[in-house]
Coordinates of C-alpha atoms in Angstrom, one line a residue:
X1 CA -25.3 271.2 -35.9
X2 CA -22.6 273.4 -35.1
X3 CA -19.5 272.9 -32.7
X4 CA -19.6 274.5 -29.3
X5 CA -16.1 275.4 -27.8
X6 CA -16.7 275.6 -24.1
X7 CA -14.4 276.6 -21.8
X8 CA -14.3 276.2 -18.2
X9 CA -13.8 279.0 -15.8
X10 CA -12.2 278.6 -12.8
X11 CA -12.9 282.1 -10.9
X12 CA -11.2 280.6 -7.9
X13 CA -9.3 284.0 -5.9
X14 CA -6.3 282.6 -5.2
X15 CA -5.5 281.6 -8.8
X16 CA -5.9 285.0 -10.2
X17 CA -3.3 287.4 -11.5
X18 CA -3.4 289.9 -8.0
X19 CA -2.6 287.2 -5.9
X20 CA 0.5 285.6 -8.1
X21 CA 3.3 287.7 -6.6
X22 CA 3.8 289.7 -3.0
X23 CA 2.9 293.2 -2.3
X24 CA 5.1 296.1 -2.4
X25 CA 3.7 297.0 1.1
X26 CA 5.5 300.2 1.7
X27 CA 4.6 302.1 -1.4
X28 CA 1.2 302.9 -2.9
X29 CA 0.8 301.2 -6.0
X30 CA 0.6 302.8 -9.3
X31 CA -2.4 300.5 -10.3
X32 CA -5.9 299.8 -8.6
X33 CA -6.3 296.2 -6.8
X34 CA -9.4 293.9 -7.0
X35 CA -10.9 294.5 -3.7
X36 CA -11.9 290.8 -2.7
X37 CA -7.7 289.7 -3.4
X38 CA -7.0 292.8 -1.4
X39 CA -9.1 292.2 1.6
X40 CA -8.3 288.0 1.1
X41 CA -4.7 289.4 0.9
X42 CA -5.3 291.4 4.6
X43 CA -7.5 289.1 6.2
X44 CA -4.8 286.0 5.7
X45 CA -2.0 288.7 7.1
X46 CA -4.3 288.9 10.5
X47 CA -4.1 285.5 11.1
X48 CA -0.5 285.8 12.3
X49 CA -1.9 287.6 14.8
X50 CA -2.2 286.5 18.1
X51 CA -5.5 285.0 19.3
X52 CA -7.0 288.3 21.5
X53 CA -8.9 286.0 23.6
X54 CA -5.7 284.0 24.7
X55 CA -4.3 287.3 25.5
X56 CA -4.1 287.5 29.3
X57 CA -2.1 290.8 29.5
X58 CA -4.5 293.1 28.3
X59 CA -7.8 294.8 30.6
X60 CA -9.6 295.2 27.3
X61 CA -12.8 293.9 26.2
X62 CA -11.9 290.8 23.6
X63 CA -15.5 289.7 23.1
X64 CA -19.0 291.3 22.4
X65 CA -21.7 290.8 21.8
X66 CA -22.8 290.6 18.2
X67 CA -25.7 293.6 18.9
X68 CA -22.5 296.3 19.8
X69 CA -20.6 294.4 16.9
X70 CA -24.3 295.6 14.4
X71 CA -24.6 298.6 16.5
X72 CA -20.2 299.9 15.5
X73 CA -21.2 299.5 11.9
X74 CA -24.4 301.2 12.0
X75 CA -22.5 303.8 13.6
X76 CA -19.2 303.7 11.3
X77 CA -19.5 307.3 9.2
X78 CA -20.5 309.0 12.6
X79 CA -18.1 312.0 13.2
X80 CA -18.8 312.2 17.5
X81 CA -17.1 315.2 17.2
X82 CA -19.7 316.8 14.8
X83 CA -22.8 317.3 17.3
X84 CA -24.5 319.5 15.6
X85 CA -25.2 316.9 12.5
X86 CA -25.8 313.9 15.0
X87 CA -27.4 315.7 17.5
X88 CA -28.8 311.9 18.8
X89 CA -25.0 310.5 19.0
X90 CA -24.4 313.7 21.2
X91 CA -27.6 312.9 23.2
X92 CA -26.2 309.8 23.6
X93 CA -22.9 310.8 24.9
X94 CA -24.6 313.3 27.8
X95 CA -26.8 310.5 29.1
X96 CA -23.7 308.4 29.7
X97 CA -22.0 311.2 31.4
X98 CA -25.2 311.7 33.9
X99 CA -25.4 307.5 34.1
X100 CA -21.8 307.7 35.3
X101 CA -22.0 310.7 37.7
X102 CA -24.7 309.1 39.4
X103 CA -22.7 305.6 39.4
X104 CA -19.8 307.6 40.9
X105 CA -22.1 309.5 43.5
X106 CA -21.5 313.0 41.8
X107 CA -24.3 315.4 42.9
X108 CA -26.8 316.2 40.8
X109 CA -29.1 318.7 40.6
X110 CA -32.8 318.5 39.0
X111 CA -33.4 322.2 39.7
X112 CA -30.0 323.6 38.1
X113 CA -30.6 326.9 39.5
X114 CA -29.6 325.8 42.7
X115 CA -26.1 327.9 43.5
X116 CA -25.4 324.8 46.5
X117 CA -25.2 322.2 43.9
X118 CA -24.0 322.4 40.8
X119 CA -24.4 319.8 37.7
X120 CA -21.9 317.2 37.2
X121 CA -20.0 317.6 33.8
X122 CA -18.1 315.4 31.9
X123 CA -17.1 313.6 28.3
X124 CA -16.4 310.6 26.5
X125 CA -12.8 310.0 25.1
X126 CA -10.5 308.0 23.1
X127 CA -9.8 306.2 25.9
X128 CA -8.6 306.0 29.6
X129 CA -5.4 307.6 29.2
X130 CA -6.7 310.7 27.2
X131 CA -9.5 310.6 29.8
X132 CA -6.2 310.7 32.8
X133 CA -4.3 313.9 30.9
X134 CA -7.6 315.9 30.6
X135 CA -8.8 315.1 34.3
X136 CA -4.7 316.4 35.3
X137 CA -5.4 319.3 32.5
X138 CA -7.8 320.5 35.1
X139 CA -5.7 320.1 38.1
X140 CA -2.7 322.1 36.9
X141 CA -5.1 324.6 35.3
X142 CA -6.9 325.6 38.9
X143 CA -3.6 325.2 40.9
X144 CA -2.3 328.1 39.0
X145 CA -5.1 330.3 39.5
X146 CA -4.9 329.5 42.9
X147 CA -1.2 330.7 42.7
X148 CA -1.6 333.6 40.6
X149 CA -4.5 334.6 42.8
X150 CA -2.8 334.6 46.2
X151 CA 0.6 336.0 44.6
X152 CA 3.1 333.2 43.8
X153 CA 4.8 332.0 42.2
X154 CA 3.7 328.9 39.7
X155 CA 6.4 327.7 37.7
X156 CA 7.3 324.6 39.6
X157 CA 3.8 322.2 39.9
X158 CA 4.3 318.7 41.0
X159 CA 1.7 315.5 41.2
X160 CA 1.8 312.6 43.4
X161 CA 0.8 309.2 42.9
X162 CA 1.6 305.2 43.6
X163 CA 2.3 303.3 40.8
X164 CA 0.7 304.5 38.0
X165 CA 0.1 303.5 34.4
X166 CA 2.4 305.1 31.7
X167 CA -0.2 307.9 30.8
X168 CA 0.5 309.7 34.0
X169 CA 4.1 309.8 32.9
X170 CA 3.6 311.1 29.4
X171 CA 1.4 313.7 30.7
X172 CA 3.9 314.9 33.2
X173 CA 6.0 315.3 30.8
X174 CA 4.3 317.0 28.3
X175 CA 3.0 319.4 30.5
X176 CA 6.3 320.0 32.3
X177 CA 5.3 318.5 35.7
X178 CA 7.3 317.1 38.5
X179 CA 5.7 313.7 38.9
X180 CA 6.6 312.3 42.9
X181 CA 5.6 308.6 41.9
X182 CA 6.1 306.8 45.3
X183 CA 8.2 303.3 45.0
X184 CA 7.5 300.3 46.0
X185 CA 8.1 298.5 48.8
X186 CA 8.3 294.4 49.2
X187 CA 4.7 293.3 50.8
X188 CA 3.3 296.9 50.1
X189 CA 2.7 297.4 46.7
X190 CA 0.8 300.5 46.4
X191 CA 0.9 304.2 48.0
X192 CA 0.3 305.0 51.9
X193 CA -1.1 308.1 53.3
X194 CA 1.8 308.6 55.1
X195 CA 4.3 308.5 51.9
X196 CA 1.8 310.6 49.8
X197 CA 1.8 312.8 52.8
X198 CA 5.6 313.6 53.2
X199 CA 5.8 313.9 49.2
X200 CA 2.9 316.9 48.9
X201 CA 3.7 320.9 49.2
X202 CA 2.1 323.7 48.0
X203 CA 3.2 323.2 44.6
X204 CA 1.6 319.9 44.3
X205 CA -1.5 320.5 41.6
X206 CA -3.2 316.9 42.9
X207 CA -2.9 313.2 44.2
X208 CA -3.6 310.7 42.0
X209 CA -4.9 307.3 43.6
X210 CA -5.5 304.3 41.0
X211 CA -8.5 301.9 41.6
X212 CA -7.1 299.1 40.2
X213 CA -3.4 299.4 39.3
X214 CA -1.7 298.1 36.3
X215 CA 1.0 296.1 38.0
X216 CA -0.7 294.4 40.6
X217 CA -4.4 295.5 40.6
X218 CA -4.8 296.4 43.8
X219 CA -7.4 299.5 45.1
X220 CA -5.5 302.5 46.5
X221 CA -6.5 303.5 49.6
X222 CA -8.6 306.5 48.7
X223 CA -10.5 307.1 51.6
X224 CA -7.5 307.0 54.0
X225 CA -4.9 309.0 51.6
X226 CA -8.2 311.9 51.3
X227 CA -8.6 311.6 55.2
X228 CA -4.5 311.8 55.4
X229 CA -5.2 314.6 53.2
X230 CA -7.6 316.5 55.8
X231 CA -5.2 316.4 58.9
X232 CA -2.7 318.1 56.3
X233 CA -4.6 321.0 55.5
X234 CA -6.2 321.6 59.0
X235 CA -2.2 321.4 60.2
X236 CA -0.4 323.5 57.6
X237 CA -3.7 325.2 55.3
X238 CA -2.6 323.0 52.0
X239 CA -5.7 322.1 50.5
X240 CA -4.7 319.1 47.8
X241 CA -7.0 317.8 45.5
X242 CA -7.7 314.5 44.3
X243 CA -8.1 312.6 40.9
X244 CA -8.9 308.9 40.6
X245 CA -7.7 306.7 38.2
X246 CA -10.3 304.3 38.0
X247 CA -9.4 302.8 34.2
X248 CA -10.8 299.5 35.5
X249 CA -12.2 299.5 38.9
X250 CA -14.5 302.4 37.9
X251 CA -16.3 299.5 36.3
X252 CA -15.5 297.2 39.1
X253 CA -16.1 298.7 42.5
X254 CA -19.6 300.3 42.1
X255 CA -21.1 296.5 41.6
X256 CA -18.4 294.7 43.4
X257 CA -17.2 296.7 46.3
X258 CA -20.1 299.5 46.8
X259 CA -18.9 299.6 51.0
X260 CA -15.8 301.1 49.8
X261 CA -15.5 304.8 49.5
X262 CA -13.4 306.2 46.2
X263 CA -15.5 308.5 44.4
X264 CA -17.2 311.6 44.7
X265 CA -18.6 311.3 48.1
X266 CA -14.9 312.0 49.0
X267 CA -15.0 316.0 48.9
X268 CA -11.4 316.4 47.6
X269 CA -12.1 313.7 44.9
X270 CA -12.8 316.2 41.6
X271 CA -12.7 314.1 38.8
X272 CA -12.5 310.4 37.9
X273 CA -11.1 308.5 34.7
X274 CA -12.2 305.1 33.7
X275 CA -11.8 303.0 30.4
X276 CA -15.2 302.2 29.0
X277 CA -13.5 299.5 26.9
X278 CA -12.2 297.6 30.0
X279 CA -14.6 296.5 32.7
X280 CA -17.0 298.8 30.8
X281 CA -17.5 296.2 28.6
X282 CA -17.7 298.7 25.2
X283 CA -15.1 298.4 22.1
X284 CA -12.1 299.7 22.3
X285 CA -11.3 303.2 21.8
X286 CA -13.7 304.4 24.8
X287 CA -13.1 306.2 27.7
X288 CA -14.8 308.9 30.2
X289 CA -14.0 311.5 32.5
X290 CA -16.2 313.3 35.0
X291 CA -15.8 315.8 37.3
X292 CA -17.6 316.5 40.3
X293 CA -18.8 320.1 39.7
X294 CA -18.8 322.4 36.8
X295 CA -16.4 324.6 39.1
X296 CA -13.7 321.6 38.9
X297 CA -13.3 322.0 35.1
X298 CA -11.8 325.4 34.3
X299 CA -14.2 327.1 31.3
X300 CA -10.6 328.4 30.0
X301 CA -9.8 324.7 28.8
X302 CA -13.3 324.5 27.1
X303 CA -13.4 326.0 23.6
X304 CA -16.3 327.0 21.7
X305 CA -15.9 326.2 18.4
X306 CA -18.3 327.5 15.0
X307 CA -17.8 323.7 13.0
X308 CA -20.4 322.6 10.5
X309 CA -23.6 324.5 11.2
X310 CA -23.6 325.2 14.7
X311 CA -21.7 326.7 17.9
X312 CA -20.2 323.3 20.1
X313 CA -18.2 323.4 23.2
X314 CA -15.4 321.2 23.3
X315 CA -12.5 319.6 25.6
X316 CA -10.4 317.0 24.1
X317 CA -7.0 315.9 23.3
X318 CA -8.2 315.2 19.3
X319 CA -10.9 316.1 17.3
X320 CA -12.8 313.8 14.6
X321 CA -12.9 310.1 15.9
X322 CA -16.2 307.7 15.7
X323 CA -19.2 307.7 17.7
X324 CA -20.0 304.1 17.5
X325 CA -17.8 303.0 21.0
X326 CA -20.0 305.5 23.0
X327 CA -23.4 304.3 20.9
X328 CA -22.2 300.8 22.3
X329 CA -21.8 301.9 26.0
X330 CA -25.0 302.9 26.3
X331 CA -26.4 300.4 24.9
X332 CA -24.4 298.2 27.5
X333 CA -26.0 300.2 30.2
X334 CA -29.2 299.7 28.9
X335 CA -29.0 296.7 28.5
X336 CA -27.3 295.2 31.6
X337 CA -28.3 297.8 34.1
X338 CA -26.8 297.1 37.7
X339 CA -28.3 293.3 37.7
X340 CA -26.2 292.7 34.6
X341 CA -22.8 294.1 35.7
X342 CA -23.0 292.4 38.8
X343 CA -23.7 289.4 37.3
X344 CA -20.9 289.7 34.7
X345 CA -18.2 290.6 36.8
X346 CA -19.6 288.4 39.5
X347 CA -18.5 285.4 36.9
X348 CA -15.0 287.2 36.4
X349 CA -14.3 287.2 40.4
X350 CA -15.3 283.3 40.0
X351 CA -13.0 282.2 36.8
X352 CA -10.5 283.8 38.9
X353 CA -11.2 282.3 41.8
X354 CA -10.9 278.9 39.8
X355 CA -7.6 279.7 38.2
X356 CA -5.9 280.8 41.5
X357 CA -6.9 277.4 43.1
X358 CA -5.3 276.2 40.0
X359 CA -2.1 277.7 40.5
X360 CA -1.8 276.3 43.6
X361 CA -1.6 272.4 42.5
X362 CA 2.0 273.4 41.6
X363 CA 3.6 274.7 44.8
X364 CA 5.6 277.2 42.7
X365 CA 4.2 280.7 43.2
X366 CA 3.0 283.0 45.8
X367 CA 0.1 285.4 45.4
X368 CA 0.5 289.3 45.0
X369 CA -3.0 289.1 44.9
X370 CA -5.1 286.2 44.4
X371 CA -8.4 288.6 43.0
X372 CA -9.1 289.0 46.5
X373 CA -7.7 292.7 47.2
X374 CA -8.8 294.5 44.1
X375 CA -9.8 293.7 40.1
X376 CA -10.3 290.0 39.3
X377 CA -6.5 289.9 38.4
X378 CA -4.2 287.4 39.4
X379 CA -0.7 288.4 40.2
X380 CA 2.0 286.1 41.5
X381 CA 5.9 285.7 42.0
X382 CA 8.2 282.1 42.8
X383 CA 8.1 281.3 46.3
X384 CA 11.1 282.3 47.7
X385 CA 12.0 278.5 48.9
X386 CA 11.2 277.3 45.0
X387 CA 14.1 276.4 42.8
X388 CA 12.5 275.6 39.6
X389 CA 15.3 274.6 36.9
X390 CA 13.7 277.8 34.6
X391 CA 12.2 281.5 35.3
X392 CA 9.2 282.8 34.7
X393 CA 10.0 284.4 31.4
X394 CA 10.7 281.2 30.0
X395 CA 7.6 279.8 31.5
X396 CA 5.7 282.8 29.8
X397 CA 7.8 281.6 26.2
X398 CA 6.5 278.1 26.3
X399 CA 3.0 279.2 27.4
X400 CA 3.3 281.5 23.9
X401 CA 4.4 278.6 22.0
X402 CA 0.4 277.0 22.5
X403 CA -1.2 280.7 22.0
X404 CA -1.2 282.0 25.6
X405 CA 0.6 285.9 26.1
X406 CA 1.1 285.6 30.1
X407 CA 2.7 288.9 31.0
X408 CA 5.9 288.5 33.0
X409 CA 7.7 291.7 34.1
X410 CA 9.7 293.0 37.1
X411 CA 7.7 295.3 39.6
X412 CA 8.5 299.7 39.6
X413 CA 11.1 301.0 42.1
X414 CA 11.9 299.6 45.1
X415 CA 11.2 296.1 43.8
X416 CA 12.8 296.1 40.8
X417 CA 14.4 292.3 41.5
X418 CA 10.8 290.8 41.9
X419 CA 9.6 289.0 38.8
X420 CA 6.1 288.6 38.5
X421 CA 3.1 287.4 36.1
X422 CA -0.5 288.1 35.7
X423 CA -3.7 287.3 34.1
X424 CA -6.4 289.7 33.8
X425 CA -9.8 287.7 33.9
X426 CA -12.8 289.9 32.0
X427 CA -15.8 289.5 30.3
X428 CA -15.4 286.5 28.0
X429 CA -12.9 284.6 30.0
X430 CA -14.6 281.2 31.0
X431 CA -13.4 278.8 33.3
X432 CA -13.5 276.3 30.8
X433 CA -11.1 278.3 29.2
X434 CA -9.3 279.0 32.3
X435 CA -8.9 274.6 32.6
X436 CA -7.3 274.8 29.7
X437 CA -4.7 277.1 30.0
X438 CA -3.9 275.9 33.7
X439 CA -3.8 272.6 31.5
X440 CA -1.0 274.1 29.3
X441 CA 1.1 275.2 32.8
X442 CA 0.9 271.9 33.6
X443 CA 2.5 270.9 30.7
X444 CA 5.1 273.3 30.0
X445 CA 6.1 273.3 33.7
X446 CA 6.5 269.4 33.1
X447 CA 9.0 270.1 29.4
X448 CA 11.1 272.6 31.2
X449 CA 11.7 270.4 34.3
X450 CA 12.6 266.9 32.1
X451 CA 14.9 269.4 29.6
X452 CA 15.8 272.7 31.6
X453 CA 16.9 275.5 29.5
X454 CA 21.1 276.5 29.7
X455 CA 20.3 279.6 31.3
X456 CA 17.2 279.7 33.8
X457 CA 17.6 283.0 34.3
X458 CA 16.8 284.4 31.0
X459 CA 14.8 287.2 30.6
X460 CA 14.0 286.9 27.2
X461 CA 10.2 287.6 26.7
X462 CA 7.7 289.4 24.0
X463 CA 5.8 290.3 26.4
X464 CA 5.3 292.9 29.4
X465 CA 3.0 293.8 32.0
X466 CA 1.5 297.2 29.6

């Protein structure tokens, strides 16, 4: 009989030639890769990651559900930019926008003749902070035909706001405009009627109310700053518009707070931003803007553009980007429809609810807000009669030892000296998992009282409130 030689092959990944050395990560390589080394190679990268569902900083959705995760790959070589060759992607997109005027009390008109009420119109976008420049686009835009119309001058527009998320300051910027961002005051953390008031003139484009702010979560008042708004203009003729920032209340308030008046049955309210991957419960990398009428977005901003087959009206800060976020929105309002946000951000008000009570047990902090006077976000400070032997930054450095990123940051002008942290609780975050990070304070409140740190007034942190 003849002799057989066999040899044994081991075809495990990590023992093959690709994965024998590091990468040279910052130049292409001459050479092609195996694709299942490469991917291993990425994949194990990730893990030093932090765990997104530990992080407590961010509004954004961290969990899905696995039909939106099937529904972004079916959806992954959709251009939503090319309408014209996914015609059902851009069906898509318009239903949202009518879904979301009618959620925001836009009018709308079945008969579209009608001169007295005009269609609502709006768009999806990258995101809420794209969503926040294009709604201020429009502002500046019909201030200055306003101007040119009644023969001034226009070369000095201003904005006014509270505090407002970093967006509002790049687009200032960018589009050379005097931004009157109000400070804070201690126990008032969010504009008054009478400070937007004394900060508007006839060069201010807009007011800007957030519903839901970054730092402490609170609502704005909208309706008072638009009634404050009223007196102005039947005193002095100044007739200022509004835009609300609504990047996570727009999700929140409708099913949450429906009493409370923010959105387009406020007259001088013309368009609203909100972040469909926050409270809107889609992936990231989705956000929306509407405006109340068709007359509040200028048609010089809109171009009309000949791409791929077929004539398509656009208004955007980009061009090309995937379709699969807004596929997954409307699939959220299909399938959760007003019973199914309530109930889902009815369990967010509740894990908050727990955690504050939680918070409490220590005798350490005082609310900013306890969930109670906004989004379900709580926001607290040291008491001032606590003398801990550490800060709150090193409280945040030994929660991010175990995993957790608690955001610890000092508040905008005037309260610069007041150190604060915050959790944002959203879709996903349970109250189990609440008990265990309240758990974890516990403990590291315990280590840094046996062995206080040198300096307890380090502010060395990772992390910030953004």
């Amino acid at each position: 009989m003849p002799l057989h030689n066999h040899k044994v092959i081991i075809d495990d990944l990590f023992t093959t030639e690709a994965m024998a050395k590091p990468l040279n990560v910052h130049r292409i390589s001459r050479k092609e890769r195996n694709a299942e080394a490469v991917y291993q190679m990425i994949h194990d990268e990730l893990l030093l990651d932090g765990n997104s569902r530990q992080n407590m900083a961010t509004f954004c959705s961290t969990w899905l559900e696995r039909e939106v995760h099937d529904l972004m790959e079916e959806c992954i070589d959709k251009n939503m930019i090319d309408k014209d060759e996914y015609p059902q992607t851009a069906e898509i997109e318009s239903r949202c926008v009518s879904m979301l005027s009618t959620l925001w009390n836009a009018k709308e008109c079945t008969n579209h003749a009608a001169t007295d009420c005009p269609p609502a119109i709006g768009c999806s976008t990258t995101g809420s902070s794209e969503a926040a420049m294009l709604g201020g686009m429009a502002l500046k835009w019909n201030w200055k035909a306003r101007r040119i119309a009644a023969g001034k001058p226009y070369d000095k527009p201003n904005l006014v706001c509270g505090p407002v998320q970093v967006c509002w300051h790049k687009f200032a910027r960018y589009w050379e405009i005097e931004l009157r961002e109000l400070p804070m005051e201690k126990g008032k953390y969010m504009s008054s009627p009478k400070d937007v008031i004394a900060h508007c003139d006839e060069n201010t484009i807009g007011v800007v109310q957030t519903l839901g702010t970054t730092f402490t979560g609170h609502y704005e008042p909208v309706a008072d700053v638009h009634a404050a708004l009223d007196k102005l203009q039947q005193e002095t003729g100044l007739d200022i518009p509004m835009h609300v920032d609504a990047a996570s209340g727009g999700f929140v308030a409708p099913f949450m707070h429906p009493e409370i008046k923010w959105d387009f049955r406020l007259p001088r309210v013309k368009s609203i931003n909100a972040s469909g991957h926050k409270y809107g419960l889609a992936p990231l990398g989705c956000g929306w803007v509407i405006w109340a009428t068709e007359k509040d977005l200028p048609e010089d901003l809109i171009f009309r553009v000949n791409y791929l087959g077929g004539q398509m009206p656009t208004f955007a800060l980009n061009f090309s980007r995937p379709g699969g976020e807004v596929v997954a929105q409307y699939y959220n309002f299909l399938r959760l429809g007003y019973e199914g946000y309530i109930k889902v951000q009815e369990a967010a008000f509740a894990a908050a609810r727990y955690f504050a009570a939680g918070l409490e047990q220590f005798n350490l902090f005082e609310f900013i807000n306890n969930s109670s006077k906004g989004l379900p976000l709580i926001c607290w400070k040291l008491k001032d009669d606590a003398t801990p032997p550490f800060s709150l930054y090193q409280l945040s450095d030994g929660l991010r030892e175990r995993g957790w990123l608690i955001p610890t940051y000092t508040l905008p002008p005037n309260c610069e000296e007041i150190v604060v942290q915050r959790i944002v609780v959203r879709h996903g975050t349970s109250v189990d998992m609440l008990s265990l990070l309240l758990k974890d304070f516990k403990e590291v409140i315990a280590e840094l009282t046996e062995n206080p740190p040198l300096n307890p007034d380090k502010k060395r942190t990772s992390f910030n409130h953004s």
